[in-house]
């Protein structure tokens, strides 16, 4: 039983809650009488990404004075995944949002939640590789957001020149280089387990080498016929273990962060950093002078003939299918602008491209050396998509498993077998055959 | 005699009337608001979570799969380690809080200068948010830039990687947890200690008992109810611990400081909602299986006194 006084409070509380709900619903409404529309763009909230999003919005609003785009930030990583899924499921999603393409995009249940976009003017300009990772059997759901990027080893070219080193083609050459680098007093390999996701690159960046040896690997992996515990995929784990055992890591690897890693690379205290080429944006933000020293190489395979670069597709730009009326038109106009040719300049100016664009934007002639290195792998035909674009399976614990390998807690074979077990959850959640 | 009889009668009739009142004064539906609250906020979510633990659930749709989530949960490669860590964490934090809490409480109830100030110093960490404490200690215990190892270095000692050494991480977090939770244990003990009549100690002194003997034979037995409360509270808290671990190490390095709570959270993060709900049910069962016998045992001892 509720005493009389608190009953009154209870009533007041209900009234307050109702008022708050009204106010909230009023916020989400757009489409005023004078023809102006307000929409929200939800994007990751790190510094360089926010700068990019603001530049895009400014350019878009200059061309579309009737439309106001509000920027809303979200965390990256798995926390951001949760936020996106929850807001989609509750119908509270912003009118436009950017999010991963590939296996994470599939987990959004696009057919049920997103607006189909194949009739947009830019749809035909997208590369096939990108189209396939923002599509389901029923249609195309994403515009493109930025350039593709590579995963492998970003290294300090100035130190390579200083020591007269050659870009290694095989793993043994790479370790020989490391020996010389260590003798010269630099840290040969940068590792940053303060941000656990950065530990995965020895394995994820090695996928192009697996693909070069066995192009059907991803399909058979999805069918539960191939495993990380067996070669050729085991090589990624094996190399990671070897790198740890060689003692070539920077001393503070257990607690250093991604940003620390960029600083070590830019300041030249460390030489090789297995990471995504998107680190170039962060280096341009924090150490603009070092951009010209940054170079890229694929993670070397045991056999040089297989060494190839692993390529990630850019994020997609999506519209939830709950958006209607004037907001839908405005959201479509925004996606058209960002994916179309008009935004090319904005992208190139706001963030360094880290690989080729997927929507027909041309790379400028004076791209930094790192991007030229990535491009040269494309020119030579030595690239393959990352596994997450070929298979819907990615185990959630890979980053912790690779931290174990890189900290000497577990050996490569055991860690790879653990990862094979870890992906089972994902496969079953997706209801795949054969698991 | 008549007075006594009337009193008895009055008593009886009053008794009869009260029981009658409780049956008739308020209709049953007066309980309805409370019942609705209970149903909506407690009963339904609880049963819903039991149900959802039997489904494969993606927020968008759900599929009933029986006990498959439970099978899958126990196949989780890191679960065994998380389970052992949970037990270590729960029992060690609880034990340390009992021992250190009692020692400090004895100190702070003695005629010590500034004991009121010291009591608030001990209690202060309880008021700080756990996440805040975690972030603060993560910075303090950083092996390279942290203040703790910096201080050790001035003494010529190379400090270990408190939170980054896989053999040490869990125990460092246990230390932080004890630091943070000690205030509550200490408070409960102080309340228990001041409730012991001083006559007992005076009598013991007259009999020539030493301070240690008085502590062993008077203080210890008489604070047993307080000990029971401290054990139960800190053990339940320790077995369910998650926030401090997540803020300091995220279960790492690797899986070396994972507990059941953090394994469940990781599954939730990965989008395996049914699986993580199953994990919560498992955690509920584990806590119940450990706590019910312990609390029965502690309560029985209290009654025997």
XYZ file of C-alpha atoms in Angstrom:
740
model
C 0.000 0.000 0.000
C 1.248 3.474 -0.813
C 0.738 6.147 1.901
C -1.311 9.142 0.881
C 1.572 11.597 0.591
C 3.674 9.386 -1.597
C 0.626 8.585 -3.654
C 0.498 12.239 -4.526
C 4.201 12.112 -5.340
C 3.632 9.039 -7.406
C 1.011 10.927 -9.405
C 3.337 13.856 -9.823
C 6.060 11.491 -10.958
C 3.802 9.982 -13.590
C 2.882 13.451 -14.802
C 6.547 14.471 -14.948
C 7.464 11.324 -16.847
C 4.652 11.943 -19.317
C 5.768 15.542 -19.789
C 9.344 14.393 -20.357
C 8.166 11.848 -22.925
C 6.203 14.554 -24.724
C 9.201 16.855 -24.734
C 11.392 14.061 -26.067
C 9.007 13.168 -28.846
C 8.790 16.829 -29.764
C 12.576 16.888 -30.136
C 12.625 14.105 -32.660
C 10.030 15.763 -34.875
C 11.276 17.769 -37.834
C 9.706 19.212 -40.945
C 8.565 22.697 -39.944
C 5.945 24.647 -41.898
C 8.540 26.810 -43.611
C 9.987 23.754 -45.350
C 13.098 23.436 -43.221
C 14.012 19.997 -41.922
C 16.215 18.884 -39.095
C 17.945 15.499 -39.046
C 20.613 13.874 -36.911
C 23.782 12.145 -38.048
C 25.202 9.619 -35.586
C 28.940 9.025 -35.925
C 31.845 7.817 -33.769
C 33.017 10.538 -31.433
C 36.817 10.388 -31.586
C 38.567 13.622 -32.499
C 39.522 13.111 -36.132
C 36.176 11.502 -36.917
C 34.258 14.385 -35.380
C 36.303 16.868 -37.392
C 35.473 14.941 -40.566
C 31.761 14.725 -39.775
C 31.600 18.453 -39.034
C 33.350 19.292 -42.299
C 30.915 17.096 -44.234
C 27.902 18.665 -42.525
C 29.163 22.193 -43.207
C 29.655 21.440 -46.884
C 26.258 19.746 -47.105
C 24.386 22.553 -45.351
C 25.998 25.127 -47.615
C 24.358 23.387 -50.568
C 21.100 22.577 -48.771
C 20.128 25.607 -46.696
C 16.744 24.072 -45.786
C 18.264 21.088 -44.052
C 19.945 21.218 -40.676
C 22.087 18.232 -39.705
C 22.871 17.722 -36.026
C 25.907 15.646 -35.161
C 25.522 13.012 -32.460
C 28.500 11.048 -31.122
C 28.760 7.416 -30.130
C 31.587 5.316 -28.654
C 33.512 2.991 -30.943
C 34.148 -0.731 -30.469
C 31.689 -3.143 -28.907
C 30.069 -0.420 -26.816
C 29.123 1.393 -30.001
C 27.775 -1.876 -31.448
C 25.429 -2.201 -28.511
C 24.232 1.354 -28.816
C 23.474 0.978 -32.519
C 21.617 -2.306 -32.065
C 19.613 -1.030 -29.111
C 18.604 2.189 -30.809
C 17.623 0.333 -33.981
C 15.585 -2.204 -32.031
C 13.732 0.503 -30.121
C 13.124 2.698 -33.174
C 15.152 5.542 -31.659
C 17.917 5.600 -34.264
C 19.203 8.849 -35.761
C 18.072 9.545 -39.331
C 21.561 8.765 -40.702
C 24.362 6.792 -39.057
C 27.682 5.350 -40.077
C 28.714 1.863 -39.035
C 30.952 -1.010 -40.105
C 30.386 -2.841 -43.345
C 30.840 -6.625 -43.566
C 30.102 -9.030 -40.749
C 29.090 -6.381 -38.216
C 26.700 -4.818 -40.742
C 25.019 -8.199 -41.286
C 24.388 -8.423 -37.523
C 22.125 -5.352 -37.776
C 19.496 -7.417 -39.577
C 19.480 -4.951 -42.498
C 16.426 -6.362 -44.297
C 14.319 -5.639 -41.268
C 15.830 -2.359 -40.088
C 17.409 -0.375 -42.897
C 16.256 1.558 -45.918
C 17.068 0.000 -49.293
C 19.262 2.355 -51.358
C 19.938 0.646 -54.692
C 18.011 3.323 -56.649
C 20.337 6.113 -55.523
C 22.439 7.873 -58.178
C 25.757 6.750 -56.694
C 24.832 3.071 -56.441
C 26.556 2.157 -59.710
C 29.748 4.024 -58.875
C 30.535 1.780 -55.895
C 33.174 -0.897 -56.331
C 31.889 -4.475 -56.337
C 33.916 -5.246 -53.231
C 32.186 -2.494 -51.306
C 28.719 -3.170 -52.703
C 28.941 -6.766 -51.531
C 29.710 -5.813 -47.916
C 26.797 -3.376 -47.512
C 24.254 -5.626 -49.257
C 22.130 -8.624 -48.435
C 20.364 -10.918 -50.876
C 17.516 -8.409 -50.923
C 19.328 -5.215 -51.719
C 21.886 -2.515 -51.101
C 21.695 -0.696 -47.795
C 24.759 1.499 -47.444
C 26.451 4.504 -48.937
C 30.221 4.732 -48.497
C 31.932 6.708 -45.787
C 35.546 7.397 -46.603
C 38.350 5.422 -48.168
C 39.320 1.796 -47.771
C 42.278 1.032 -45.571
C 44.860 -1.683 -45.154
C 45.984 -3.699 -42.178
C 49.591 -4.762 -41.877
C 52.762 -3.153 -40.634
C 53.050 0.617 -40.552
C 56.726 1.467 -40.194
C 59.027 4.433 -39.860
C 60.647 4.910 -43.261
C 63.210 7.414 -41.972
C 64.777 4.759 -39.752
C 64.663 2.231 -42.599
C 66.631 4.715 -44.719
C 69.017 5.451 -41.887
C 69.834 1.766 -41.366
C 69.744 0.957 -45.089
C 67.060 -1.725 -44.702
C 65.028 -3.336 -47.478
C 61.273 -3.961 -47.183
C 61.102 -7.628 -46.138
C 59.166 -10.066 -48.326
C 59.331 -13.073 -46.034
C 58.881 -13.492 -42.305
C 62.528 -14.476 -41.879
C 63.680 -11.286 -43.635
C 61.406 -9.338 -41.328
C 62.964 -10.910 -38.240
C 66.441 -10.243 -39.670
C 65.509 -6.578 -40.055
C 64.278 -6.553 -36.485
C 67.622 -7.852 -35.316
C 69.417 -4.964 -37.013
C 66.904 -2.444 -35.688
C 67.335 -3.749 -32.149
C 71.113 -3.545 -32.518
C 70.740 0.111 -33.520
C 68.897 0.786 -30.264
C 65.307 1.167 -31.474
C 62.310 -0.936 -30.421
C 61.761 -3.168 -33.468
C 58.067 -4.016 -32.869
C 55.467 -1.766 -31.234
C 52.667 -3.462 -29.300
C 49.960 -1.623 -27.354
C 47.803 -3.897 -25.218
C 46.371 -0.926 -23.311
C 43.951 -0.881 -26.279
C 43.361 -4.595 -26.664
C 41.948 -4.398 -30.213
C 45.360 -3.384 -31.542
C 46.751 -6.826 -30.618
C 44.774 -8.572 -33.380
C 46.738 -7.342 -36.368
C 49.282 -10.172 -36.528
C 46.315 -12.483 -37.091
C 43.800 -10.293 -38.970
C 46.449 -8.610 -41.133
C 47.794 -12.016 -42.123
C 44.552 -13.051 -43.785
C 45.587 -11.904 -47.281
C 48.516 -14.330 -47.025
C 46.115 -17.155 -46.134
C 43.900 -16.120 -49.019
C 46.865 -16.131 -51.404
C 47.621 -19.736 -50.476
C 44.013 -20.904 -50.473
C 41.343 -18.638 -51.994
C 38.534 -20.925 -50.769
C 39.652 -20.728 -47.154
C 37.007 -18.187 -46.068
C 34.089 -20.177 -47.524
C 35.272 -23.396 -45.972
C 35.861 -21.588 -42.706
C 32.269 -20.342 -42.747
C 31.173 -23.913 -43.415
C 33.115 -25.117 -40.346
C 35.600 -27.082 -42.437
C 38.767 -25.064 -41.911
C 40.267 -23.915 -38.634
C 42.686 -21.385 -37.241
C 44.434 -24.199 -35.408
C 45.688 -25.535 -38.762
C 47.998 -23.994 -41.334
C 47.947 -21.726 -43.241
C 45.808 -19.648 -40.828
C 47.848 -20.706 -37.798
C 50.779 -18.694 -39.172
C 49.321 -15.440 -37.827
C 49.269 -16.784 -34.266
C 52.658 -18.451 -34.735
C 54.276 -15.220 -35.908
C 52.775 -13.327 -33.013
C 54.262 -15.827 -30.568
C 57.622 -15.656 -32.296
C 57.591 -11.856 -32.136
C 56.875 -11.997 -28.416
C 59.562 -14.567 -27.710
C 62.167 -12.585 -29.611
C 61.860 -9.795 -27.029
C 61.531 -7.144 -29.744
C 58.497 -5.394 -28.197
C 58.632 -1.946 -26.630
C 59.059 -2.323 -22.870
C 55.699 -0.791 -21.931
C 53.633 -2.943 -24.335
C 51.243 -4.266 -21.609
C 49.793 -0.825 -20.869
C 50.628 1.373 -23.887
C 47.652 2.598 -25.937
C 46.977 3.034 -29.650
C 47.835 6.716 -29.316
C 51.119 5.862 -27.549
C 51.864 3.494 -30.422
C 51.344 6.306 -32.919
C 53.651 8.538 -30.871
C 56.399 5.879 -30.738
C 56.132 5.400 -34.477
C 56.093 9.127 -35.227
C 58.922 9.962 -32.848
C 60.942 7.031 -34.159
C 61.497 5.186 -30.873
C 59.734 2.183 -32.372
C 59.920 1.059 -35.981
C 57.296 -1.599 -36.925
C 53.707 -1.264 -35.718
C 51.265 -3.959 -36.887
C 48.121 -1.822 -37.175
C 45.516 -0.409 -39.570
C 46.594 2.371 -41.913
C 43.883 4.578 -40.383
C 46.565 5.403 -37.821
C 47.721 7.949 -40.390
C 44.775 10.226 -39.486
C 45.729 10.107 -35.850
C 49.387 10.779 -36.648
C 48.397 13.708 -38.854
C 46.337 15.046 -35.964
C 49.011 14.656 -33.277
C 52.367 14.584 -35.130
C 51.839 16.280 -38.502
C 55.574 16.422 -39.219
C 55.914 12.653 -39.157
C 53.335 11.912 -41.869
C 55.949 11.800 -44.631
C 58.036 9.228 -42.701
C 55.195 6.753 -42.372
C 55.301 3.748 -44.698
C 53.297 0.562 -45.082
C 54.141 -3.084 -45.738
C 51.976 -6.195 -45.732
C 52.660 -8.683 -42.956
C 55.261 -10.933 -44.566
C 54.290 -14.552 -45.176
C 56.687 -17.413 -44.523
C 57.004 -17.837 -48.282
C 57.572 -14.484 -50.063
C 55.373 -15.430 -53.039
C 52.272 -15.239 -50.806
C 52.978 -11.909 -49.121
C 49.970 -9.669 -49.780
C 48.118 -6.774 -48.169
C 44.865 -7.237 -46.270
C 42.294 -4.577 -47.157
C 39.407 -3.293 -45.075
C 36.357 -1.698 -46.692
C 35.212 1.695 -45.402
C 32.221 2.124 -43.104
C 28.767 2.284 -44.625
C 26.293 5.139 -44.246
C 22.833 3.850 -43.380
C 19.263 5.120 -42.931
C 16.876 3.226 -40.642
C 13.605 2.341 -42.367
C 11.587 3.944 -39.589
C 12.502 7.377 -40.985
C 9.674 8.842 -43.071
C 8.466 11.900 -44.924
C 10.565 15.045 -45.066
C 13.213 13.535 -42.787
C 13.626 10.606 -45.129
C 14.182 12.927 -48.089
C 16.688 14.960 -46.105
C 18.498 11.834 -44.921
C 18.683 10.547 -48.495
C 20.039 13.896 -49.666
C 22.737 13.724 -47.006
C 23.749 10.173 -47.938
C 23.721 11.154 -51.635
C 26.021 14.063 -50.855
C 28.507 12.149 -48.684
C 28.706 9.131 -50.991
C 28.602 11.120 -54.222
C 31.452 12.926 -56.003
C 30.795 16.309 -54.325
C 32.201 15.165 -50.985
C 35.494 13.876 -52.410
C 37.289 17.145 -51.688
C 35.920 17.311 -48.158
C 37.163 13.820 -47.376
C 40.586 14.415 -48.847
C 40.988 17.664 -46.954
C 39.607 16.548 -43.596
C 41.325 13.166 -43.301
C 44.205 11.617 -45.141
C 42.901 8.922 -47.418
C 44.400 5.652 -46.195
C 43.755 3.614 -49.316
C 41.679 3.846 -52.506
C 38.125 5.215 -52.397
C 35.259 2.891 -53.241
C 32.892 5.450 -54.822
C 34.946 6.730 -57.768
C 36.714 9.519 -55.857
C 40.238 9.873 -57.205
C 43.166 9.848 -54.814
C 45.027 13.156 -55.083
C 48.394 12.998 -56.847
C 50.362 13.999 -53.770
C 49.135 11.349 -51.332
C 51.510 10.564 -48.464
C 54.048 7.750 -49.060
C 52.066 5.343 -46.885
C 49.065 5.566 -49.219
C 51.329 5.102 -52.240
C 52.643 1.933 -50.597
C 49.091 0.636 -50.153
C 48.283 1.554 -53.742
C 51.326 -0.345 -55.011
C 49.927 -3.570 -53.537
C 46.709 -2.887 -55.471
C 48.684 -2.198 -58.649
C 50.552 -5.466 -58.256
C 47.303 -7.342 -57.564
C 48.595 -8.455 -54.187
C 45.605 -7.695 -52.022
C 42.724 -9.574 -50.444
C 39.806 -8.404 -48.313
C 39.974 -8.917 -44.575
C 38.242 -12.052 -43.368
C 35.330 -10.092 -41.887
C 34.269 -9.138 -45.422
C 34.365 -12.711 -46.695
C 32.873 -14.524 -43.730
C 30.194 -13.437 -41.254
C 32.095 -15.080 -38.407
C 34.294 -13.088 -36.116
C 34.752 -14.280 -32.556
C 34.343 -11.584 -29.911
C 37.343 -12.679 -27.846
C 40.058 -12.598 -30.496
C 41.620 -9.462 -29.006
C 41.981 -11.079 -25.599
C 43.320 -14.270 -27.126
C 45.981 -12.382 -29.077
C 46.915 -10.423 -25.940
C 47.510 -13.812 -24.319
C 49.818 -14.853 -27.149
C 51.635 -11.522 -27.123
C 52.103 -11.601 -23.352
C 53.438 -15.149 -23.240
C 50.405 -16.477 -21.329
C 49.554 -19.033 -24.011
C 51.256 -20.534 -27.034
C 50.070 -20.129 -30.624
C 48.505 -23.611 -31.092
C 46.466 -23.466 -27.924
C 45.369 -19.877 -28.558
C 44.290 -20.697 -32.120
C 42.285 -23.686 -30.869
C 40.636 -21.427 -28.272
C 39.714 -18.968 -30.984
C 38.159 -21.745 -33.053
C 35.949 -22.473 -30.067
C 35.239 -18.774 -29.518
C 33.776 -18.284 -33.008
C 31.248 -21.074 -32.431
C 29.077 -18.683 -30.418
C 28.934 -16.257 -33.315
C 28.207 -18.935 -35.887
C 25.379 -20.373 -33.804
C 23.957 -16.947 -33.112
C 23.817 -16.391 -36.878
C 22.282 -19.826 -37.340
C 24.886 -20.989 -39.866
C 24.857 -24.507 -41.273
C 27.266 -27.071 -39.908
C 27.987 -25.631 -36.466
C -9.277 -10.391 41.278
C -12.089 -8.800 39.359
C -9.640 -6.288 38.041
C -7.397 -9.088 36.875
C -10.259 -10.911 35.184
C -11.395 -7.783 33.413
C -7.857 -7.232 32.290
C -7.624 -10.751 30.958
C -10.981 -10.404 29.302
C -10.107 -7.056 27.844
C -6.867 -8.510 26.613
C -8.628 -11.430 25.040
C -11.287 -9.297 23.463
C -8.695 -6.856 22.146
C -6.795 -9.764 20.656
C -9.928 -11.029 19.038
C -10.728 -7.637 17.692
C -7.249 -7.076 16.189
C -7.347 -10.347 14.329
C -10.784 -9.424 13.090
C -9.527 -6.024 12.001
C -6.680 -7.492 9.972
C -9.158 -9.649 8.161
C -11.732 -6.986 7.351
C -10.473 -3.406 7.680
C -8.750 -3.219 4.291
C -10.061 -5.050 1.263
C -7.594 -7.264 -0.524
C -7.344 -4.951 -3.521
C -5.548 -2.404 -1.341
C -2.508 -4.555 -1.898
C -2.928 -4.185 -5.623
C -0.598 -1.182 -6.278
C 2.241 -2.875 -4.427
C 1.495 -6.148 -6.167
C 1.532 -4.466 -9.570
C 4.868 -2.814 -8.820
C 6.273 -6.114 -7.632
C 5.002 -7.954 -10.690
C 6.134 -5.370 -13.231
C 9.544 -4.618 -11.792
C 10.559 -7.905 -10.167
C 8.526 -10.996 -10.937
C 8.013 -10.532 -14.684
C 11.633 -9.539 -15.481
C 12.900 -12.448 -13.424
C 10.753 -14.998 -15.219
C 11.368 -13.296 -18.556
C 15.096 -13.660 -18.024
C 14.678 -17.363 -17.263
C 12.752 -17.654 -20.489
C 15.158 -15.588 -22.572
C 18.053 -17.704 -21.331
C 16.432 -20.509 -23.318
C 16.326 -18.555 -26.571
C 18.675 -17.299 -29.198
C 17.865 -13.652 -28.976
C 19.140 -10.767 -31.099
C 16.914 -7.872 -29.930
C 15.200 -8.124 -33.309
C 13.900 -11.654 -33.027
C 14.156 -14.702 -30.836
C 14.169 -18.422 -31.301
C 13.550 -21.015 -28.601
C 16.524 -23.360 -28.370
C 16.074 -25.131 -25.040
C 19.168 -25.571 -22.925
C 21.634 -24.967 -25.750
C 22.755 -21.628 -24.258
C 23.693 -23.355 -21.029
C 25.646 -26.014 -22.870
C 27.365 -23.295 -24.872
C 28.063 -21.201 -21.784
C 29.882 -24.070 -20.128
C 31.863 -24.738 -23.298
C 33.166 -21.171 -23.149
C 36.963 -21.665 -23.195
C 37.654 -19.070 -20.516
C 34.739 -19.870 -18.243
C 36.649 -22.281 -16.013
C 39.288 -19.689 -15.265
C 36.594 -17.055 -14.681
C 34.818 -19.389 -12.294
C 37.969 -20.050 -10.254
C 38.770 -16.331 -10.259
C 35.265 -15.536 -8.998
C 35.733 -17.887 -6.049
C 39.210 -16.516 -5.269
C 37.915 -12.978 -5.533
C 34.820 -13.550 -3.393
C 36.465 -15.484 -0.580
C 39.679 -13.463 -0.449
C 37.979 -10.035 -0.382
C 35.517 -11.307 2.202
C 38.232 -12.821 4.401
C 40.450 -9.747 4.229
C 37.550 -7.436 5.030
C 36.745 -9.528 8.112
C 40.312 -9.598 9.436
C 41.415 -6.063 8.579
C 37.968 -4.597 9.295
C 37.933 -6.080 12.786
C 41.492 -4.991 13.514
C 40.761 -1.435 12.418
C 37.465 -1.361 14.277
C 39.218 -2.409 17.500
C 41.779 0.330 16.913
C 39.148 2.961 16.151
C 36.986 2.169 19.189
C 39.953 2.448 21.529
C 40.812 5.731 23.240
C 42.795 6.935 20.265
C 43.495 10.592 19.558
C 41.514 11.733 16.519
C 39.634 8.456 16.137
C 36.572 10.215 14.717
C 38.701 11.716 11.998
C 40.336 8.364 11.293
C 36.921 6.684 11.115
C 35.865 9.055 8.372
C 39.162 8.473 6.574
C 38.481 4.729 6.558
C 34.901 5.270 5.468
C 35.659 7.778 2.738
C 36.485 5.331 -0.120
C 33.016 3.792 0.275
C 31.503 7.047 -0.939
C 33.486 7.165 -4.187
C 32.058 5.555 -7.315
C 33.593 2.192 -8.116
C 34.283 3.143 -11.714
C 36.053 6.287 -10.491
C 38.144 4.223 -8.106
C 38.982 1.821 -10.919
C 40.088 4.552 -13.290
C 42.101 6.234 -10.546
C 43.928 3.044 -9.623
C 44.515 2.192 -13.251
C 46.463 5.456 -13.498
C 48.184 5.024 -10.127
C 49.233 1.443 -10.834
C 50.443 1.982 -14.391
C 53.766 0.142 -14.448
C 55.596 2.949 -16.251
C 53.957 6.302 -15.528
C 52.030 5.358 -12.374
C 52.637 7.031 -9.026
C 52.921 3.774 -7.102
C 55.830 2.442 -9.114
C 57.279 5.950 -9.246
C 57.333 5.999 -5.442
C 58.840 2.513 -5.327
C 61.516 3.605 -7.754
C 62.718 6.367 -5.416
C 63.280 3.589 -2.886
C 65.266 1.677 -5.454
C 62.602 -0.977 -6.051
C 61.380 -1.831 -9.533
C 57.629 -2.206 -9.115
C 55.762 -4.984 -10.927
C 53.039 -4.493 -13.545
C 50.292 -4.484 -10.929
C 47.438 -4.717 -13.416
C 49.326 -5.962 -16.477
C 51.129 -8.977 -15.024
C 48.790 -11.954 -15.547
C 49.824 -13.560 -12.243
C 49.272 -10.378 -10.274
C 46.316 -8.567 -11.877
C 43.537 -10.359 -9.985
C 45.253 -9.853 -6.631
C 45.844 -6.163 -7.312
C 42.122 -5.747 -7.981
C 41.338 -7.660 -4.797
C 43.550 -5.186 -2.929
C 41.664 -2.241 -4.450
C 38.330 -3.842 -3.640
C 39.356 -4.352 -0.004
C 40.590 -0.755 0.228
C 37.287 0.459 -1.122
C 34.962 -1.836 0.831
C 36.760 -1.811 4.169
C 34.792 1.197 5.441
C 31.509 -0.727 5.488
C 33.042 -3.744 7.232
C 34.703 -1.461 9.738
C 31.471 0.423 10.396
C 29.552 -2.778 11.060
C 32.287 -3.957 13.423
C 32.398 -0.625 15.271
C 28.655 -0.903 15.815
C 29.146 -4.440 17.101
C 32.030 -3.471 19.367
C 30.374 -0.503 21.050
C 27.370 -2.708 21.818
C 29.492 -4.958 24.068
C 28.889 -3.853 27.686
C 32.098 -2.506 29.267
C 31.289 -4.441 32.450
C 32.530 -7.619 30.799
C 35.943 -6.101 30.234
C 36.030 -4.675 33.751
C 35.210 -8.074 35.179
C 37.888 -9.675 33.071
C 40.417 -7.119 34.219
C 39.532 -7.801 37.859
C 40.088 -11.495 37.186
C 43.520 -10.618 35.833
C 42.897 -11.463 32.170
C 45.364 -10.079 29.659
C 44.170 -7.790 26.836
C 44.596 -10.632 24.351
C 42.596 -13.005 26.524
C 39.834 -10.418 26.837
C 39.797 -9.963 23.073
C 39.714 -13.713 22.455
C 37.120 -14.592 25.048
C 34.891 -11.507 25.087
C 35.256 -9.442 21.939
C 35.492 -12.224 19.340
C 32.458 -14.238 20.462
C 30.332 -11.155 20.972
C 31.004 -9.631 17.549
C 30.003 -12.847 15.813
C 26.713 -11.368 14.535
C 28.705 -8.501 13.034
C 31.158 -10.973 11.494
C 28.251 -12.864 9.981
C 26.877 -9.686 8.428
C 30.279 -8.670 7.068
C 30.910 -12.126 5.587
C 27.519 -12.336 3.915
C 27.594 -8.817 2.496
C 31.142 -8.948 1.203
C 30.875 -12.479 -0.137
C 27.754 -11.715 -2.154
C 29.404 -8.514 -3.389
C 32.626 -10.355 -4.223
C 30.965 -13.183 -6.134
C 28.964 -10.707 -8.199
C 31.878 -8.310 -8.671
C 32.224 -6.801 -12.095
C 32.492 -2.992 -12.202
C 35.887 -2.675 -10.523
C 37.378 -5.432 -12.667
C 35.963 -3.907 -15.821
C 37.284 -0.424 -15.005
C 40.790 -1.603 -14.151
C 41.716 -4.487 -16.467
C 38.630 -5.409 -18.491
C 39.302 -9.010 -17.429
C 42.799 -8.905 -18.881
C 45.579 -9.269 -19.637
C 44.101 -11.983 -21.792
C 41.570 -13.631 -19.513
C 43.644 -13.675 -16.344
C 41.363 -11.484 -14.232
C 38.035 -12.516 -15.772
C 35.223 -13.388 -13.383
C 31.777 -14.766 -14.229
C 30.400 -11.230 -14.280
C 32.883 -10.026 -16.883
C 32.439 -13.143 -19.033
C 28.693 -12.425 -19.071
C 29.284 -8.803 -19.993
C 31.587 -9.736 -22.852
C 28.919 -12.045 -24.239
C 26.377 -9.273 -23.979
C 28.770 -6.915 -25.774
C 29.191 -9.425 -28.551
C 25.417 -9.471 -29.063
C 24.846 -12.955 -27.594
C 21.954 -11.781 -25.469
C 20.434 -15.204 -24.844
C 23.810 -16.610 -23.912
C 24.588 -13.816 -21.475
C 21.135 -14.145 -19.905
C 21.901 -17.822 -19.386
C 25.153 -16.726 -17.755
C 23.214 -14.505 -15.380
C 20.999 -17.395 -14.389
C 24.142 -19.494 -13.789
C 25.608 -16.694 -11.653
C 22.362 -16.489 -9.697
C 22.481 -20.229 -9.036
C 26.174 -20.153 -8.083
C 25.677 -17.293 -5.622
C 22.635 -19.024 -4.126
C 24.387 -22.386 -3.781
C 27.315 -20.774 -1.983
C 25.408 -18.245 0.096
C 22.440 -20.225 1.408
C 24.481 -22.794 3.409
C 26.870 -20.114 4.642
C 24.131 -17.802 5.805
C 22.234 -20.721 7.427
C 25.408 -21.694 9.256
C 26.116 -18.162 10.438
C 22.534 -17.616 11.574
C 22.459 -20.920 13.461
C 25.523 -19.922 15.458
C 23.858 -16.666 16.340
C 20.832 -18.501 17.728
C 22.965 -20.890 19.757
C 24.458 -18.026 21.706
